[in-house]
Amino acid sequence: DTEVTQTPKHLVMGMTNKKSLKCEQHMGHRAMYWYKQKAKKPPELMFVYSYEKLSINESVPSRFSPECPNSSLLNLHLHALQPEDSALYLCASSQADSPLHFGNGTRLTVT
Amino acid sequence: DQQVKQNSPSLSVQEGRISILNCDYTNSMFDYFLWYKKYPAEGPTFLISISSIKDKNEDGRFTVFLNKSAKHLSLHIVPSQPGDSAVYFCAASRRQTGNQFYFGTGTSLTVIP
């Protein structure tokens, strides 16, 4: 069982929809991440939160909006996405100098 | 610009033999290296890591070797088992700058029974 829980596992949304991806960890990690992974590609970093503050934004379009309500939760709000945004969205957490722990991801399809 | 590269997209190995997966990096400032294993429909799972102050780290059947001068690391799995069939990603970071991990493109390992 993964210690990082992501919901939903699958999501289909239209280009005009607003939806949110959720991520939760209870390992006490103070850094949380969003990665995007397309087929046969490596995970690509989108955002990093450190101590609940956004520390890295890898020039992600504004149609993706991250939120960190507390140290255990991380959300990714989606609005007006494009079909090319269809991908596996992975949440991860880590403590200082420790490996990333990934969730199982949300498979997003934009129609 | 891909800072971490895995030049072999796939690898097939007989059960019981050694699997060797390779990874190259370009940024000499990287000082922390990791290997992840990924099954379909799951997130990557951490396998083993190595700090740049070492050149070898071993955990059971898994050993990671680091050659800093060549900017190369490798993962050895011995003996290989059918359950090891998965995609393996290497990753690297510079601890001083914190939380940016860069991933390679992955190698799909198939262990043939």
Tab-separated table of C-alpha atoms in Angstrom:
chain	number	residue	atom	x	y	z
A	1	ASP	CA	0.000	0.000	0.000
A	2	THR	CA	1.251	3.420	-0.947
A	3	GLU	CA	1.628	5.963	1.868
A	4	VAL	CA	0.701	8.779	-0.488
A	5	THR	CA	-2.951	8.603	-1.462
A	6	GLN	CA	-4.283	10.240	-4.597
A	7	THR	CA	-7.901	10.673	-5.648
A	8	PRO	CA	-9.502	10.112	-8.018
A	9	LYS	CA	-7.646	7.283	-9.764
A	10	HIS	CA	-9.189	8.192	-13.093
A	11	LEU	CA	-10.744	11.434	-14.313
A	12	VAL	CA	-12.328	12.359	-17.618
A	13	MET	CA	-13.129	16.005	-18.107
A	14	GLY	CA	-14.157	18.326	-20.879
A	15	MET	CA	-12.200	21.407	-21.837
A	16	THR	CA	-14.667	23.713	-20.087
A	17	ASN	CA	-14.838	21.758	-16.834
A	18	LYS	CA	-13.312	22.611	-13.474
A	19	LYS	CA	-12.006	19.691	-11.452
A	20	SER	CA	-9.509	19.035	-8.658
A	21	LEU	CA	-6.968	16.334	-7.965
A	22	LYS	CA	-6.279	15.508	-4.343
A	23	CYS	CA	-3.260	14.098	-2.558
A	24	GLU	CA	-2.747	13.169	1.091
A	25	GLN	CA	0.220	11.909	3.099
A	26	HIS	CA	0.593	11.195	6.803
A	27	MET	CA	4.320	10.570	6.979
A	28	GLY	CA	5.071	14.028	8.354
A	29	HIS	CA	6.900	15.005	5.194
A	30	ARG	CA	7.248	18.755	4.732
A	31	ALA	CA	7.746	18.819	0.969
A	32	MET	CA	5.019	17.833	-1.501
A	33	TYR	CA	5.194	17.686	-5.257
A	34	TRP	CA	3.106	17.457	-8.405
A	35	TYR	CA	4.590	15.616	-11.382
A	36	LYS	CA	3.112	15.014	-14.815
A	37	GLN	CA	3.980	11.893	-16.769
A	38	LYS	CA	3.132	11.164	-20.396
A	39	ALA	CA	3.494	7.711	-21.921
A	40	LYS	CA	7.099	6.544	-22.357
A	41	LYS	CA	8.402	9.780	-20.829
A	42	PRO	CA	9.966	10.532	-17.445
A	43	PRO	CA	7.971	12.252	-14.703
A	44	GLU	CA	8.166	16.018	-15.204
A	45	LEU	CA	8.161	18.289	-12.186
A	46	MET	CA	5.311	20.806	-12.062
A	47	PHE	CA	5.197	22.255	-8.544
A	48	VAL	CA	6.939	21.875	-5.190
A	49	TYR	CA	5.553	22.958	-1.836
A	50	SER	CA	7.953	23.219	1.055
A	51	TYR	CA	6.499	23.816	4.518
A	52	GLU	CA	3.156	24.609	2.861
A	53	LYS	CA	4.627	27.358	0.685
A	54	LEU	CA	5.038	27.119	-3.072
A	55	SER	CA	8.785	26.928	-3.637
A	56	ILE	CA	9.031	25.758	-7.247
A	57	ASN	CA	6.741	26.375	-10.215
A	58	GLU	CA	8.257	24.912	-13.362
A	59	SER	CA	6.574	27.459	-15.637
A	60	VAL	CA	3.318	25.560	-15.553
A	61	PRO	CA	0.347	27.155	-17.400
A	62	SER	CA	-2.137	28.938	-15.168
A	63	ARG	CA	-4.880	26.454	-16.062
A	64	PHE	CA	-3.151	24.318	-13.410
A	65	SER	CA	-3.465	25.822	-9.938
A	66	PRO	CA	-1.868	24.091	-6.934
A	67	GLU	CA	-2.985	24.484	-3.352
A	68	CYS	CA	-1.539	23.201	-0.094
A	69	PRO	CA	-4.216	23.596	2.625
A	70	ASN	CA	-2.011	21.989	5.293
A	71	SER	CA	1.120	19.888	5.653
A	72	SER	CA	-0.722	16.662	4.793
A	73	LEU	CA	-2.807	17.774	1.828
A	74	LEU	CA	-2.017	18.905	-1.681
A	75	ASN	CA	-4.545	19.783	-4.366
A	76	LEU	CA	-4.262	20.529	-8.038
A	77	HIS	CA	-7.136	22.582	-9.454
A	78	LEU	CA	-7.786	22.164	-13.149
A	79	HIS	CA	-9.655	24.573	-15.403
A	80	ALA	CA	-9.944	24.939	-19.169
A	81	LEU	CA	-7.523	22.138	-19.892
A	82	GLN	CA	-6.480	21.038	-23.358
A	83	PRO	CA	-6.456	17.486	-24.755
A	84	GLU	CA	-2.642	17.546	-24.661
A	85	ASP	CA	-2.866	17.866	-20.866
A	86	SER	CA	-4.063	14.271	-20.728
A	87	ALA	CA	-1.467	12.398	-18.673
A	88	LEU	CA	-0.757	10.613	-15.418
A	89	TYR	CA	-0.505	13.163	-12.600
A	90	LEU	CA	1.666	12.004	-9.761
A	91	CYS	CA	1.844	13.423	-6.269
A	92	ALA	CA	4.919	12.826	-4.128
A	93	SER	CA	6.232	13.801	-0.733
A	94	SER	CA	9.630	13.819	0.900
A	95	GLN	CA	11.520	14.817	3.960
A	96	ALA	CA	14.840	16.656	3.781
A	97	ASP	CA	17.536	14.552	2.121
A	98	SER	CA	15.176	11.649	1.595
A	99	PRO	CA	13.734	9.993	-1.521
A	100	LEU	CA	10.436	10.973	-3.046
A	101	HIS	CA	7.478	8.816	-2.081
A	102	PHE	CA	4.941	8.708	-4.897
A	103	GLY	CA	1.248	8.042	-4.944
A	104	ASN	CA	-0.296	5.853	-7.634
A	105	GLY	CA	-1.370	8.837	-9.662
A	106	THR	CA	-4.516	10.149	-11.301
A	107	ARG	CA	-4.999	9.179	-14.933
A	108	LEU	CA	-6.487	12.309	-16.509
A	109	THR	CA	-8.185	12.365	-19.897
A	110	VAL	CA	-9.269	15.697	-21.365
A	111	THR	CA	-11.889	15.411	-24.097
B	1	ASP	CA	17.484	19.686	-21.973
B	2	GLN	CA	17.629	16.192	-20.528
B	3	GLN	CA	20.073	16.229	-17.620
B	4	VAL	CA	19.573	12.556	-16.795
B	5	LYS	CA	19.600	9.983	-19.566
B	6	GLN	CA	18.893	6.308	-19.838
B	7	ASN	CA	19.981	5.285	-23.300
B	8	SER	CA	18.511	1.781	-23.269
B	9	PRO	CA	14.716	1.880	-23.584
B	10	SER	CA	14.448	-1.842	-22.928
B	11	LEU	CA	16.380	-4.813	-21.582
B	12	SER	CA	15.591	-8.540	-21.487
B	13	VAL	CA	17.342	-10.901	-19.077
B	14	GLN	CA	16.927	-14.566	-18.188
B	15	GLU	CA	15.703	-15.349	-14.705
B	16	GLY	CA	18.602	-15.892	-12.308
B	17	ARG	CA	21.048	-13.811	-14.345
B	18	ILE	CA	22.262	-10.311	-13.615
B	19	SER	CA	20.369	-7.257	-14.876
B	20	ILE	CA	22.426	-4.107	-15.392
B	21	LEU	CA	20.622	-0.840	-15.983
B	22	ASN	CA	22.611	2.255	-16.881
B	23	CYS	CA	22.133	5.961	-16.384
B	24	ASP	CA	24.179	9.009	-17.378
B	25	TYR	CA	23.918	12.570	-16.157
B	26	THR	CA	25.334	15.851	-17.361
B	27	ASN	CA	25.185	18.114	-14.308
B	28	SER	CA	28.335	17.670	-12.197
B	29	MET	CA	26.593	19.416	-9.296
B	30	PHE	CA	24.243	16.461	-8.745
B	31	ASP	CA	25.147	14.730	-5.501
B	32	TYR	CA	22.207	12.427	-4.760
B	33	PHE	CA	21.054	9.652	-7.055
B	34	LEU	CA	18.101	7.320	-6.839
B	35	TRP	CA	16.532	4.400	-8.662
B	36	TYR	CA	12.792	3.892	-8.914
B	37	LYS	CA	10.761	0.970	-10.197
B	38	LYS	CA	7.382	1.459	-11.824
B	39	TYR	CA	4.668	-1.047	-12.606
B	40	PRO	CA	1.843	-0.099	-14.970
B	41	ALA	CA	-0.976	1.845	-13.288
B	42	GLU	CA	1.138	2.498	-10.182
B	43	GLY	CA	3.370	5.321	-9.073
B	44	PRO	CA	7.149	4.913	-9.036
B	45	THR	CA	8.469	3.029	-6.009
B	46	PHE	CA	11.814	3.955	-4.465
B	47	LEU	CA	14.412	1.180	-4.713
B	48	ILE	CA	17.834	2.409	-3.684
B	49	SER	CA	19.861	5.600	-3.496
B	50	ILE	CA	23.471	6.690	-3.367
B	51	SER	CA	25.192	9.835	-2.236
B	52	SER	CA	28.109	11.235	-4.201
B	53	ILE	CA	30.450	10.561	-1.282
B	54	LYS	CA	30.095	6.836	-2.021
B	55	ASP	CA	30.726	4.768	-5.114
B	56	LYS	CA	28.617	1.759	-4.161
B	57	ASN	CA	25.494	1.037	-2.176
B	58	GLU	CA	23.963	-2.371	-1.724
B	59	ASP	CA	20.530	-3.485	-0.535
B	60	GLY	CA	19.757	-7.166	-0.906
B	61	ARG	CA	19.668	-8.075	-4.586
B	62	PHE	CA	20.092	-4.449	-5.642
B	63	THR	CA	23.421	-2.632	-5.916
B	64	VAL	CA	23.969	0.847	-7.273
B	65	PHE	CA	27.390	1.925	-8.539
B	66	LEU	CA	28.390	5.538	-9.071
B	67	ASN	CA	31.265	6.706	-11.264
B	68	LYS	CA	31.484	10.442	-10.703
B	69	SER	CA	34.264	11.060	-13.182
B	70	ALA	CA	32.213	9.442	-15.935
B	71	LYS	CA	28.939	10.918	-14.637
B	72	HIS	CA	27.489	7.426	-14.791
B	73	LEU	CA	25.547	5.208	-12.464
B	74	SER	CA	24.269	1.709	-12.818
B	75	LEU	CA	21.831	-0.564	-11.040
B	76	HIS	CA	22.676	-4.236	-10.733
B	77	ILE	CA	19.964	-6.746	-9.885
B	78	VAL	CA	21.179	-10.220	-9.084
B	79	PRO	CA	19.663	-12.714	-9.321
B	80	SER	CA	16.932	-11.297	-11.538
B	81	GLN	CA	13.396	-12.518	-10.893
B	82	PRO	CA	10.266	-12.333	-13.079
B	83	GLY	CA	8.719	-9.950	-10.530
B	84	ASP	CA	11.485	-7.486	-11.314
B	85	SER	CA	9.910	-6.884	-14.737
B	86	ALA	CA	9.012	-3.189	-14.667
B	87	VAL	CA	10.192	0.206	-15.882
B	88	TYR	CA	13.209	1.517	-13.977
B	89	PHE	CA	13.899	5.237	-13.672
B	90	CYS	CA	17.045	6.828	-12.386
B	91	ALA	CA	16.841	10.266	-10.796
B	92	ALA	CA	19.303	12.861	-9.600
B	93	SER	CA	19.286	15.977	-7.500
B	94	ARG	CA	21.523	18.562	-5.941
B	95	ARG	CA	20.800	18.490	-2.244
B	96	GLN	CA	21.882	22.086	-1.681
B	97	THR	CA	19.125	23.391	-3.927
B	98	GLY	CA	16.564	21.197	-2.274
B	99	ASN	CA	13.694	19.534	-3.918
B	100	GLN	CA	14.347	19.321	-7.654
B	101	PHE	CA	14.681	15.730	-8.778
B	102	TYR	CA	15.449	15.074	-12.441
B	103	PHE	CA	14.371	11.767	-13.950
B	104	GLY	CA	15.719	9.704	-16.807
B	105	THR	CA	13.460	8.375	-19.548
B	106	GLY	CA	13.295	4.895	-18.080
B	107	THR	CA	14.371	1.387	-19.058
B	108	SER	CA	11.788	-1.349	-19.400
B	109	LEU	CA	13.203	-4.551	-17.902
B	110	THR	CA	11.745	-7.928	-18.821
B	111	VAL	CA	12.938	-10.941	-16.850
B	112	ILE	CA	12.232	-14.115	-18.789
B	113	PRO	CA	11.342	-17.180	-16.688
